[in-house]
Amino acid sequence: MLLQVNGINKNYGITPVLSNITFHMNDKERIGLVGVNGAGKSTLLQIIAGELSADAGTIYRAKETKMGYLAQNSGLQSDRSIWDEMMLVFSHLTDAEQELRDLEQQIADPALAEDAVRYEETLHRYSVRSDWFREQGGYAMEAKVRGILHGMGFGGTDHTTSIHTLSGGQKTRLALAKMLLQQPDLLLLDEPTNHLDIDTLTWLEQYLRSYPGAVLVVSHDRYFLDAMVTSIVEIERHQAKRYSGNYTKYMELKAAEYEQVMKLYEKQQDEIAKLEDFVRRNLVRASTTKRAQSRRKTLEKMERIERPLGELKRARFSFEIARPSGKDVLRVRDASFSYENSPPLFQQANLDLNRGEMVALIGPNGVGKSTLLKALIEKHTLTSGTINWGTHVMIGYYDQEQTTLNPNHTVLEELWNEYPHMEEVRIRTVLGSFLFSGDDVQKKVSTLSGGEKARVALAKLMLQDANMLILDEPTNHLDLFSKEVLESALMEYEGTLLFISHDRYFLNKMAERIVELAPDGMTSYLGNYDDYTAKKQELEEDIEMRTSQAMSTTAGASKPASLNTASPQAADARGASQFEQEKQAKREERARLRRLEQIEVQIAQWETFIEEQETLLTDPEVYNDYVRVQAIQQQIDEHKVKLEAAYEEWEANMEQ
């Protein structure tokens, strides 16, 4: 066990934030910490990291455990260059490297060779230090730094750049890069996926899945949680509960658990009602008094099942349209944009939108995605190209920076100023749907959290009844549950949707078409994000195979003519057949690797389940209950059978 969190309580004034939080982490475990905004996730990480004290409870760490803690938006502050700051992690190795250079100079000095004893001592010292330097990874440290900087999106950045000149998002990414180089035994990460584009997110997932230490992460990125974690700890109503599996499995388990407990509760309530009715009707009758008293004792001794906690109060809203648009919604032709005296962000961009389409706009950071959206609503002017909207198009725009909100307004004023003819009751009802009730509507916009501002902006958007929604990173700042509410509302929306998002779970659920923006134009892909990545991979493999075939053909053409006896048509047929075989082999290999990943997740889940159940059997309340012990042991045996089959399938796949 690497970490034990035991009975942690934390209050802010008289308001409880965390109550009796208890869970543990083993070496190399990956746990996702989830809950609504304000549930206390960041507070708990701060307590574990030792940056905040708990009101009660204890934190136990394994001896000599090194921890790394990355707070939200905690950028790296330094006057050094990117390279020098990263290399500080390996100062013990760079010192040793300098010592080796000094020893080499001494060994090369003819004067030292005259003293045989000192010469042998120096050679021995050099040998020992050289072996230590190699074992500690000294020869690989620079490659490691370059690899992580490239993975974290700094591959094209001059590594001599001073850190203090970077943006806040870049500083946050560098702070994470440095922590990954330090390789602590336990990584505590609070929203590490903020400020990352999709390529960097994908790299980080893969890196953390093979990370040699344990990871405890707070994230609202469901795709990231699905790909990376093996357990979920949920904080709800100040308390923590652990679920085996990734985020999707947690949602399934939580729903099944609620349904099961509700059934038991309702069954017991029926039984209680019948007993109470019998007691009430028969207690005064002499012939049935004893039976009534017996049932009353049964009621008194009954261990009551508490009604399961219902869902927390969550936003509820939908997007309506005032009237449909024409079939042709948008035509963008040969669009380009550049700032003065700068090369174009993008050029030759073409985009068509038809009524009812749900289209995602993706591309690397800095390529001009938000700029293009602002050009569509005339907040920017294209350098060249045309934008033509169809008939009856009514646009609703969501700005990820929420610049449309007036910080001096109250929440109520923010909506009422936009819709002055609307009755106050209607405005308050709408705000209530977005979780602003009572005195909440009198809060100043400037005092709101990022999630609250997002809900105000969505409330204004909902009231527009627009038939064309343009959304720039709509899931930023929203907690997991608010994201699901937004998805449900958009799934029922009858208008047209164009959106930018780095949330791959959201992209998978919402996008019917992916449009990738690059500096030299746009490429359209039918389907969601997973379809897009599969198509991209297939295209890259096609290019690789065609290049390989072209090289083989060139090599074949250089052989003596007498050796090339086959006709050109036959050669083409063989080439096409080989090409298709290679493509099929690639597809089968991808399928095998995906299945391997699925099996590994299942194995981790079942191993955790068996461990938890075996631990449960050591509880005196359990092992003294023979019936319960039998039920638990049966579950353990069933899961061990599944586990053995999973091991066999994993080994068979590995042998392929």
Short mmCIF file of C-alpha atoms in Angstrom, two decimals, residues 15-499:
data_model
loop_
_atom_site.label_atom_id
_atom_site.label_comp_id
_atom_site.label_asym_id
_atom_site.label_seq_id
_atom_site.Cartn_x
_atom_site.Cartn_y
_atom_site.Cartn_z
CA THR A 15 -19.95 24.29 6.17
CA PRO A 16 -18.75 20.68 5.83
CA VAL A 17 -16.69 19.95 2.71
CA LEU A 18 -15.33 16.45 3.41
CA SER A 19 -16.71 13.94 5.92
CA ASN A 20 -14.93 10.74 6.94
CA ILE A 21 -13.13 10.30 3.60
CA THR A 22 -11.41 6.90 3.60
CA PHE A 23 -9.69 5.02 0.76
CA HIS A 24 -6.28 3.55 -0.07
CA MET A 25 -3.93 3.37 -3.05
CA ASN A 26 -1.56 0.60 -4.00
CA ASP A 27 1.66 0.96 -5.94
CA LYS A 28 1.12 1.70 -9.66
CA GLU A 29 -2.64 2.18 -9.24
CA ARG A 30 -4.47 4.79 -11.32
CA ILE A 31 -7.47 6.33 -9.57
CA GLY A 32 -9.82 9.01 -10.89
CA LEU A 33 -11.35 11.37 -8.32
CA VAL A 34 -14.76 12.62 -9.49
CA GLY A 35 -17.68 14.68 -8.20
CA VAL A 36 -19.62 17.84 -9.00
CA ASN A 37 -17.93 21.25 -8.89
CA GLY A 38 -17.48 22.23 -5.24
CA ALA A 39 -17.56 18.63 -3.97
CA GLY A 40 -14.10 18.99 -2.38
CA LYS A 41 -11.90 17.13 -4.86
CA SER A 42 -9.19 19.80 -5.04
CA THR A 43 -9.36 20.26 -1.25
CA LEU A 44 -8.73 16.54 -0.76
CA LEU A 45 -5.70 16.60 -3.11
CA GLN A 46 -4.28 19.59 -1.19
CA ILE A 47 -4.68 17.69 2.11
CA ILE A 48 -2.97 14.58 0.70
CA ALA A 49 -0.17 16.76 -0.70
CA GLY A 50 0.31 18.40 2.72
CA GLU A 51 -0.60 21.87 1.49
CA LEU A 52 -3.77 22.02 3.59
CA SER A 53 -4.54 20.62 7.02
CA ALA A 54 -7.54 18.42 7.76
CA ASP A 55 -9.84 19.04 10.72
CA ALA A 56 -9.76 15.32 11.54
CA GLY A 57 -8.33 12.11 10.14
CA THR A 58 -4.91 10.93 9.07
CA ILE A 59 -2.87 10.41 5.90
CA TYR A 60 -0.41 7.50 5.88
CA ARG A 61 2.24 7.19 3.18
CA ALA A 62 4.63 4.33 2.57
CA LYS A 63 8.15 5.07 3.81
CA GLU A 64 10.23 7.29 1.48
CA THR A 65 7.29 7.81 -0.90
CA LYS A 66 8.00 10.75 -3.22
CA MET A 67 4.93 12.76 -4.18
CA GLY A 68 4.36 15.22 -6.98
CA TYR A 69 1.39 17.59 -6.84
CA LEU A 70 0.12 19.64 -9.79
CA ALA A 71 -2.60 22.11 -8.82
CA GLN A 72 -5.04 23.58 -11.34
CA ASN A 73 -3.40 26.22 -13.54
CA SER A 74 -0.20 26.06 -11.48
CA GLY A 75 2.24 27.33 -14.08
CA LEU A 76 6.00 26.95 -13.81
CA GLN A 77 7.59 30.20 -12.65
CA SER A 78 11.24 30.56 -13.68
CA ASP A 79 13.68 32.92 -15.40
CA ARG A 80 15.59 29.98 -16.90
CA SER A 81 15.20 28.66 -20.43
CA ILE A 82 12.89 25.70 -21.09
CA TRP A 83 15.86 23.36 -21.55
CA ASP A 84 17.82 24.51 -18.49
CA GLU A 85 14.74 24.21 -16.26
CA MET A 86 14.01 20.66 -17.41
CA MET A 87 17.64 19.61 -17.05
CA LEU A 88 17.58 20.74 -13.40
CA VAL A 89 15.73 17.48 -12.72
CA PHE A 90 18.94 15.64 -13.66
CA SER A 91 21.36 17.89 -11.78
CA HIS A 92 22.80 14.84 -9.98
CA LEU A 93 23.59 13.32 -13.38
CA THR A 94 24.96 16.50 -14.95
CA ASP A 95 27.22 16.89 -11.88
CA ALA A 96 28.40 13.31 -12.33
CA GLU A 97 28.95 13.94 -16.05
CA GLN A 98 31.14 16.95 -15.25
CA GLU A 99 33.09 14.84 -12.77
CA LEU A 100 33.68 12.23 -15.49
CA ARG A 101 34.98 14.94 -17.86
CA ASP A 102 37.35 16.16 -15.12
CA LEU A 103 38.56 12.59 -14.47
CA GLU A 104 39.16 12.11 -18.20
CA GLN A 105 41.40 15.19 -18.24
CA GLN A 106 43.32 13.89 -15.23
CA ILE A 107 43.80 10.46 -16.84
CA ALA A 108 45.08 12.12 -20.02
CA ASP A 109 47.66 14.14 -18.02
CA PRO A 110 51.14 12.51 -18.42
CA ALA A 111 52.08 13.68 -14.92
CA LEU A 112 49.43 11.44 -13.34
CA ALA A 113 50.75 8.36 -15.15
CA GLU A 114 54.06 8.79 -13.31
CA ASP A 115 52.28 8.15 -10.00
CA ALA A 116 51.07 4.55 -10.41
CA VAL A 117 48.98 4.50 -7.22
CA ARG A 118 47.11 7.74 -7.98
CA TYR A 119 46.70 6.69 -11.61
CA GLU A 120 45.04 3.38 -10.57
CA GLU A 121 42.83 5.17 -8.02
CA THR A 122 41.70 7.66 -10.68
CA LEU A 123 41.00 4.89 -13.21
CA HIS A 124 39.00 2.99 -10.58
CA ARG A 125 37.05 6.13 -9.64
CA TYR A 126 36.30 6.78 -13.32
CA SER A 127 35.09 3.19 -13.84
CA VAL A 128 32.81 3.27 -10.79
CA ARG A 129 31.33 6.68 -11.62
CA SER A 130 30.92 5.76 -15.29
CA ASP A 131 28.99 2.59 -14.38
CA TRP A 132 26.79 4.55 -11.96
CA PHE A 133 26.14 7.25 -14.58
CA ARG A 134 25.06 4.63 -17.13
CA GLU A 135 22.84 2.72 -14.62
CA GLN A 136 21.09 5.96 -13.58
CA GLY A 137 20.21 6.74 -17.19
CA GLY A 138 22.76 9.48 -17.72
CA TYR A 139 23.25 8.71 -21.39
CA ALA A 140 19.49 8.86 -21.99
CA MET A 141 18.59 11.97 -19.97
CA GLU A 142 18.69 14.45 -22.87
CA ALA A 143 16.64 12.13 -25.08
CA LYS A 144 14.13 11.78 -22.23
CA VAL A 145 13.82 15.56 -21.89
CA ARG A 146 13.33 15.99 -25.64
CA GLY A 147 10.73 13.18 -25.72
CA ILE A 148 8.60 14.62 -22.92
CA LEU A 149 8.88 18.20 -24.24
CA HIS A 150 7.77 16.95 -27.65
CA GLY A 151 4.90 14.97 -26.13
CA MET A 152 3.73 17.98 -24.11
CA GLY A 153 3.54 20.14 -27.21
CA PHE A 154 6.94 21.87 -27.14
CA GLY A 155 8.49 19.96 -30.06
CA GLY A 156 8.39 22.99 -32.35
CA THR A 157 9.34 25.51 -29.64
CA ASP A 158 12.88 26.86 -29.31
CA HIS A 159 14.13 25.22 -26.10
CA THR A 160 16.30 28.26 -25.33
CA THR A 161 13.10 30.31 -24.87
CA SER A 162 12.85 31.92 -21.43
CA ILE A 163 9.96 30.48 -19.41
CA HIS A 164 8.78 33.87 -18.13
CA THR A 165 7.86 34.84 -21.74
CA LEU A 166 5.42 31.91 -22.14
CA SER A 167 1.63 31.99 -21.77
CA GLY A 168 -0.15 30.70 -18.67
CA GLY A 169 -1.24 27.53 -20.46
CA GLN A 170 2.31 26.83 -21.68
CA LYS A 171 3.68 27.31 -18.14
CA THR A 172 1.12 24.81 -16.81
CA ARG A 173 2.14 22.25 -19.46
CA LEU A 174 5.81 22.78 -18.56
CA ALA A 175 5.06 22.26 -14.86
CA LEU A 176 3.52 18.89 -15.74
CA ALA A 177 6.43 18.04 -18.08
CA LYS A 178 8.93 18.70 -15.28
CA MET A 179 6.95 16.57 -12.86
CA LEU A 180 6.86 13.67 -15.32
CA LEU A 181 10.65 13.90 -15.65
CA GLN A 182 10.99 13.79 -11.84
CA GLN A 183 8.94 10.54 -11.75
CA PRO A 184 7.56 10.70 -8.19
CA ASP A 185 6.11 7.50 -6.70
CA LEU A 186 2.69 9.16 -6.48
CA LEU A 187 1.38 11.77 -8.92
CA LEU A 188 -1.44 14.01 -7.65
CA LEU A 189 -2.91 15.77 -10.68
CA ASP A 190 -5.71 18.35 -10.51
CA GLU A 191 -7.24 18.82 -13.98
CA PRO A 192 -4.00 18.05 -15.90
CA THR A 193 -5.83 18.01 -19.25
CA ASN A 194 -6.61 21.75 -19.15
CA HIS A 195 -4.71 23.68 -21.87
CA LEU A 196 -3.90 20.48 -23.82
CA ASP A 197 -4.83 19.91 -27.45
CA ILE A 198 -6.01 16.50 -28.63
CA ASP A 199 -2.56 15.27 -29.76
CA THR A 200 -1.02 16.18 -26.40
CA LEU A 201 -3.94 14.61 -24.52
CA THR A 202 -3.47 11.36 -26.43
CA TRP A 203 0.26 11.34 -25.69
CA LEU A 204 -0.31 12.06 -21.98
CA GLU A 205 -2.82 9.20 -21.70
CA GLN A 206 -0.39 6.73 -23.22
CA TYR A 207 2.46 8.00 -21.05
CA LEU A 208 0.49 7.79 -17.80
CA ARG A 209 -0.81 4.30 -18.61
CA SER A 210 2.77 3.04 -18.55
CA TYR A 211 3.92 5.39 -15.76
CA PRO A 212 6.00 3.44 -13.19
CA GLY A 213 4.33 5.10 -10.17
CA ALA A 214 0.75 5.58 -8.95
CA VAL A 215 -1.57 8.34 -10.20
CA LEU A 216 -4.47 10.06 -8.40
CA VAL A 217 -6.15 12.44 -10.82
CA VAL A 218 -9.04 14.89 -10.74
CA SER A 219 -10.42 15.32 -14.24
CA HIS A 220 -13.62 16.28 -16.05
CA ASP A 221 -12.30 14.60 -19.21
CA ARG A 222 -14.32 11.38 -19.45
CA TYR A 223 -12.36 10.01 -22.43
CA PHE A 224 -9.14 10.51 -20.46
CA LEU A 225 -10.61 8.78 -17.39
CA ASP A 226 -11.87 5.87 -19.50
CA ALA A 227 -8.48 5.36 -21.12
CA MET A 228 -6.29 5.83 -18.05
CA VAL A 229 -7.81 4.89 -14.66
CA THR A 230 -8.61 1.49 -13.17
CA SER A 231 -10.72 2.77 -10.24
CA ILE A 232 -12.97 5.74 -9.50
CA VAL A 233 -13.36 7.42 -6.10
CA GLU A 234 -16.50 9.54 -6.09
CA ILE A 235 -17.03 12.37 -3.61
CA GLU A 236 -20.75 12.98 -3.20
CA ARG A 237 -22.43 14.81 -0.31
CA HIS A 238 -19.02 15.20 1.40
CA GLN A 239 -18.36 11.42 1.47
CA ALA A 240 -16.26 9.10 -0.69
CA LYS A 241 -17.07 5.78 -2.32
CA ARG A 242 -14.82 3.64 -4.49
CA TYR A 243 -15.80 1.84 -7.72
CA SER A 244 -13.65 -0.60 -9.70
CA GLY A 245 -13.14 0.19 -13.38
CA ASN A 246 -12.95 3.29 -15.54
CA TYR A 247 -15.47 6.16 -15.76
CA THR A 248 -17.97 4.34 -18.00
CA LYS A 249 -17.92 1.29 -15.70
CA TYR A 250 -18.39 3.55 -12.67
CA MET A 251 -21.51 5.08 -14.23
CA GLU A 252 -22.92 1.60 -14.91
CA LEU A 253 -22.13 0.38 -11.38
CA LYS A 254 -23.58 3.49 -9.77
CA ALA A 255 -26.85 3.20 -11.72
CA ALA A 256 -27.16 -0.53 -10.92
CA GLU A 257 -26.35 0.10 -7.26
CA TYR A 258 -29.02 2.79 -6.96
CA GLU A 259 -31.61 0.55 -8.59
CA GLN A 260 -30.74 -2.43 -6.36
CA VAL A 261 -30.84 -0.46 -3.09
CA MET A 262 -34.09 1.25 -4.13
CA LYS A 263 -35.72 -2.14 -4.76
CA LEU A 264 -34.60 -3.42 -1.33
CA TYR A 265 -35.80 -0.21 0.30
CA GLU A 266 -39.22 -0.36 -1.40
CA LYS A 267 -39.60 -4.06 -0.55
CA GLN A 268 -38.83 -3.37 3.11
CA GLN A 269 -41.17 -0.38 3.15
CA ASP A 270 -44.02 -2.64 1.90
CA GLU A 271 -43.21 -5.13 4.63
CA ILE A 272 -43.13 -2.40 7.29
CA ALA A 273 -46.46 -0.99 6.09
CA LYS A 274 -48.10 -4.42 6.32
CA LEU A 275 -46.70 -5.04 9.84
CA GLU A 276 -47.75 -1.59 11.05
CA ASP A 277 -51.22 -2.07 9.59
CA PHE A 278 -51.57 -5.46 11.32
CA VAL A 279 -50.44 -3.98 14.66
CA ARG A 280 -52.82 -1.02 14.31
CA ARG A 281 -55.82 -3.26 13.52
CA ASN A 282 -55.15 -6.11 15.95
CA LEU A 283 -53.41 -4.70 19.01
CA VAL A 284 -56.72 -3.94 20.81
CA ARG A 285 -58.30 -7.33 20.09
CA ALA A 286 -57.84 -9.88 22.85
CA SER A 287 -57.61 -12.80 20.41
CA THR A 288 -54.83 -11.23 18.33
CA THR A 289 -53.00 -9.02 20.83
CA LYS A 290 -50.05 -11.41 21.23
CA ARG A 291 -49.51 -11.68 17.48
CA ALA A 292 -49.72 -7.90 17.17
CA GLN A 293 -47.20 -7.44 19.98
CA SER A 294 -44.90 -9.95 18.29
CA ARG A 295 -45.04 -8.01 15.03
CA ARG A 296 -44.41 -4.76 16.87
CA LYS A 297 -41.25 -6.28 18.37
CA THR A 298 -40.25 -7.38 14.86
CA LEU A 299 -40.65 -3.78 13.71
CA GLU A 300 -38.58 -2.48 16.63
CA LYS A 301 -35.75 -4.94 15.97
CA MET A 302 -35.77 -4.50 12.18
CA GLU A 303 -32.62 -2.97 10.74
CA ARG A 304 -34.06 -0.26 8.56
CA ILE A 305 -32.68 0.28 5.05
CA GLU A 306 -32.24 3.99 4.41
CA ARG A 307 -33.79 5.41 1.28
CA PRO A 308 -30.94 5.70 -1.28
CA LEU A 309 -29.88 9.25 -1.92
CA GLY A 310 -31.48 10.52 -5.09
CA GLU A 311 -29.60 12.44 -7.74
CA LEU A 312 -28.05 15.71 -6.72
CA LYS A 313 -29.79 18.78 -8.03
CA ARG A 314 -28.57 19.22 -11.58
CA ALA A 315 -29.15 21.68 -14.37
CA ARG A 316 -32.13 20.90 -16.62
CA PHE A 317 -32.56 22.72 -19.93
CA SER A 318 -33.26 22.33 -23.63
CA PHE A 319 -32.56 24.33 -26.79
CA GLU A 320 -35.63 25.29 -28.83
CA ILE A 321 -35.77 26.98 -32.24
CA ALA A 322 -38.10 29.86 -33.17
CA ARG A 323 -38.32 28.68 -36.80
CA PRO A 324 -36.37 26.31 -39.07
CA SER A 325 -33.64 27.61 -41.37
CA GLY A 326 -33.35 26.86 -45.06
CA LYS A 327 -31.71 23.60 -46.14
CA ASP A 328 -28.40 25.30 -47.07
CA VAL A 329 -27.17 26.87 -43.83
CA LEU A 330 -23.57 27.98 -44.50
CA ARG A 331 -21.09 28.18 -47.38
CA VAL A 332 -17.48 29.25 -46.68
CA ARG A 333 -15.20 29.54 -49.72
CA ASP A 334 -11.40 30.02 -49.91
CA ALA A 335 -11.26 31.57 -46.44
CA SER A 336 -7.92 32.78 -45.09
CA PHE A 337 -6.95 34.83 -42.06
CA SER A 338 -3.72 36.47 -41.00
CA TYR A 339 -2.79 39.18 -38.55
CA GLU A 340 -0.89 42.19 -39.86
CA ASN A 341 2.67 41.35 -41.01
CA SER A 342 2.18 37.69 -40.02
CA PRO A 343 1.83 34.51 -42.10
CA PRO A 344 -1.75 33.17 -42.45
CA LEU A 345 -3.19 31.12 -39.60
CA PHE A 346 -5.15 29.24 -42.26
CA GLN A 347 -5.94 29.63 -45.95
CA GLN A 348 -8.06 28.02 -48.70
CA ALA A 349 -10.57 26.85 -46.09
CA ASN A 350 -13.93 25.63 -47.46
CA LEU A 351 -16.91 24.56 -45.36
CA ASP A 352 -20.52 23.59 -46.16
CA LEU A 353 -23.21 23.14 -43.50
CA ASN A 354 -26.69 21.77 -44.10
CA ARG A 355 -29.72 22.07 -41.84
CA GLY A 356 -29.66 19.69 -38.87
CA GLU A 357 -25.97 18.74 -39.16
CA MET A 358 -23.80 18.39 -36.04
CA VAL A 359 -20.24 19.22 -37.07
CA ALA A 360 -17.08 19.46 -34.95
CA LEU A 361 -14.19 21.74 -35.92
CA ILE A 362 -10.83 20.42 -34.71
CA GLY A 363 -7.16 21.19 -35.28
CA PRO A 364 -3.96 22.01 -33.37
CA ASN A 365 -3.83 24.94 -30.95
CA GLY A 366 -3.04 28.20 -32.75
CA VAL A 367 -4.35 27.17 -36.18
CA GLY A 368 -7.24 29.65 -35.96
CA LYS A 369 -10.34 27.61 -35.04
CA SER A 370 -11.80 30.24 -32.67
CA THR A 371 -10.78 32.96 -35.12
CA LEU A 372 -12.81 31.27 -37.87
CA LEU A 373 -15.87 31.02 -35.61
CA LYS A 374 -15.57 34.72 -34.76
CA ALA A 375 -15.32 35.50 -38.47
CA LEU A 376 -18.61 33.63 -38.96
CA ILE A 377 -20.35 35.97 -36.47
CA GLU A 378 -18.53 39.07 -37.85
CA LYS A 379 -16.31 39.63 -34.80
CA HIS A 380 -13.30 39.17 -37.10
CA THR A 381 -12.91 39.93 -40.81
CA LEU A 382 -11.37 37.33 -43.11
CA THR A 383 -8.21 38.36 -44.96
CA SER A 384 -9.76 36.78 -48.06
CA GLY A 385 -12.62 34.47 -48.97
CA THR A 386 -16.39 34.56 -48.57
CA ILE A 387 -18.98 33.58 -45.94
CA ASN A 388 -22.59 33.11 -47.06
CA TRP A 389 -25.41 32.26 -44.66
CA GLY A 390 -28.62 30.60 -45.84
CA THR A 391 -32.18 31.84 -45.44
CA HIS A 392 -33.79 32.33 -42.00
CA VAL A 393 -30.57 31.41 -40.16
CA MET A 394 -30.63 32.67 -36.54
CA ILE A 395 -27.22 32.34 -34.87
CA GLY A 396 -26.54 31.63 -31.20
CA TYR A 397 -22.86 31.91 -30.20
CA TYR A 398 -21.15 30.55 -27.07
CA ASP A 399 -17.75 32.10 -26.29
CA GLN A 400 -15.37 29.93 -24.26
CA GLU A 401 -13.94 33.04 -22.57
CA GLN A 402 -17.46 34.28 -21.64
CA THR A 403 -16.50 37.78 -22.82
CA THR A 404 -20.19 38.45 -23.55
CA LEU A 405 -20.92 38.50 -19.79
CA ASN A 406 -20.85 41.85 -17.96
CA PRO A 407 -18.88 41.39 -14.70
CA ASN A 408 -20.77 44.27 -13.03
CA HIS A 409 -24.19 42.70 -13.58
CA THR A 410 -25.91 40.38 -11.16
CA VAL A 411 -26.91 37.00 -12.57
CA LEU A 412 -30.52 38.20 -12.81
CA GLU A 413 -29.52 41.46 -14.53
CA GLU A 414 -27.35 39.61 -17.04
CA LEU A 415 -30.37 37.80 -18.47
CA TRP A 416 -32.93 40.54 -17.91
CA ASN A 417 -30.86 43.17 -19.75
CA GLU A 418 -30.68 40.81 -22.72
CA TYR A 419 -34.43 40.06 -22.61
CA PRO A 420 -36.01 43.19 -21.04
CA HIS A 421 -39.57 42.34 -22.13
CA MET A 422 -39.51 38.97 -20.38
CA GLU A 423 -41.28 38.65 -17.01
CA GLU A 424 -39.08 38.29 -13.93
CA VAL A 425 -40.82 35.03 -13.02
CA ARG A 426 -39.80 33.56 -16.39
CA ILE A 427 -36.18 34.76 -15.97
CA ARG A 428 -36.01 33.27 -12.47
CA THR A 429 -37.49 29.99 -13.70
CA VAL A 430 -34.83 29.73 -16.41
CA LEU A 431 -32.07 30.54 -13.91
CA GLY A 432 -33.49 27.92 -11.56
CA SER A 433 -33.07 25.35 -14.35
CA PHE A 434 -29.39 26.31 -14.39
CA LEU A 435 -29.10 25.94 -10.57
CA PHE A 436 -29.39 29.64 -9.68
CA SER A 437 -32.14 29.98 -7.07
CA GLY A 438 -33.00 32.34 -4.21
CA ASP A 439 -30.21 34.78 -3.41
CA ASP A 440 -27.93 33.15 -6.03
CA VAL A 441 -29.51 35.34 -8.72
CA GLN A 442 -28.20 38.45 -6.93
CA LYS A 443 -24.55 37.33 -7.15
CA LYS A 444 -22.27 39.54 -9.23
CA VAL A 445 -21.01 37.86 -12.40
CA SER A 446 -17.46 38.86 -11.40
CA THR A 447 -17.70 36.66 -8.26
CA LEU A 448 -18.85 33.51 -10.08
CA SER A 449 -16.70 30.42 -10.67
CA GLY A 450 -15.86 29.27 -14.19
CA GLY A 451 -18.62 26.65 -14.06
CA GLU A 452 -21.21 29.18 -12.84
CA LYS A 453 -20.30 31.65 -15.59
CA ALA A 454 -20.64 28.84 -18.14
CA ARG A 455 -24.15 28.10 -16.87
CA VAL A 456 -25.14 31.80 -17.13
CA ALA A 457 -23.84 31.91 -20.72
CA LEU A 458 -25.76 28.72 -21.58
CA ALA A 459 -28.94 30.18 -20.02
CA LYS A 460 -28.66 33.25 -22.28
CA LEU A 461 -28.01 31.01 -25.27
CA MET A 462 -31.05 28.86 -24.50
CA LEU A 463 -33.36 31.89 -24.49
CA GLN A 464 -32.29 32.92 -28.01
CA ASP A 465 -34.25 30.09 -29.67
CA ALA A 466 -31.54 30.11 -32.39
CA ASN A 467 -31.62 27.54 -35.19
CA MET A 468 -27.80 27.68 -35.65
CA LEU A 469 -25.59 27.16 -32.60
CA ILE A 470 -21.87 28.00 -32.79
CA LEU A 471 -20.13 26.73 -29.64
CA ASP A 472 -16.48 27.36 -28.76
CA GLU A 473 -15.34 24.79 -26.16
CA PRO A 474 -18.78 24.50 -24.48
CA THR A 475 -17.71 21.82 -21.97
CA ASN A 476 -14.85 23.86 -20.48
CA HIS A 477 -15.49 24.61 -16.77
CA LEU A 478 -18.48 22.21 -16.62
CA ASP A 479 -18.41 19.28 -14.20
CA LEU A 480 -19.04 15.75 -15.44
CA PHE A 481 -22.76 15.82 -14.72
CA SER A 482 -23.34 19.24 -16.30
CA LYS A 483 -21.59 17.98 -19.44
CA GLU A 484 -24.06 15.10 -19.64
CA VAL A 485 -27.00 17.51 -19.26
CA LEU A 486 -25.59 19.69 -22.07
CA GLU A 487 -25.15 16.62 -24.29
CA SER A 488 -28.75 15.53 -23.67
CA ALA A 489 -30.03 19.02 -24.55
CA LEU A 490 -27.98 19.15 -27.76
CA MET A 491 -29.01 15.62 -28.80
CA GLU A 492 -32.64 16.80 -28.80
CA TYR A 493 -31.82 20.09 -30.57
CA GLU A 494 -33.52 20.39 -33.98
CA GLY A 495 -31.23 23.08 -35.41
CA THR A 496 -27.70 23.02 -36.84
CA LEU A 497 -24.61 22.74 -34.66
CA LEU A 498 -20.99 23.76 -35.31
CA PHE A 499 -18.63 23.44 -32.36
#
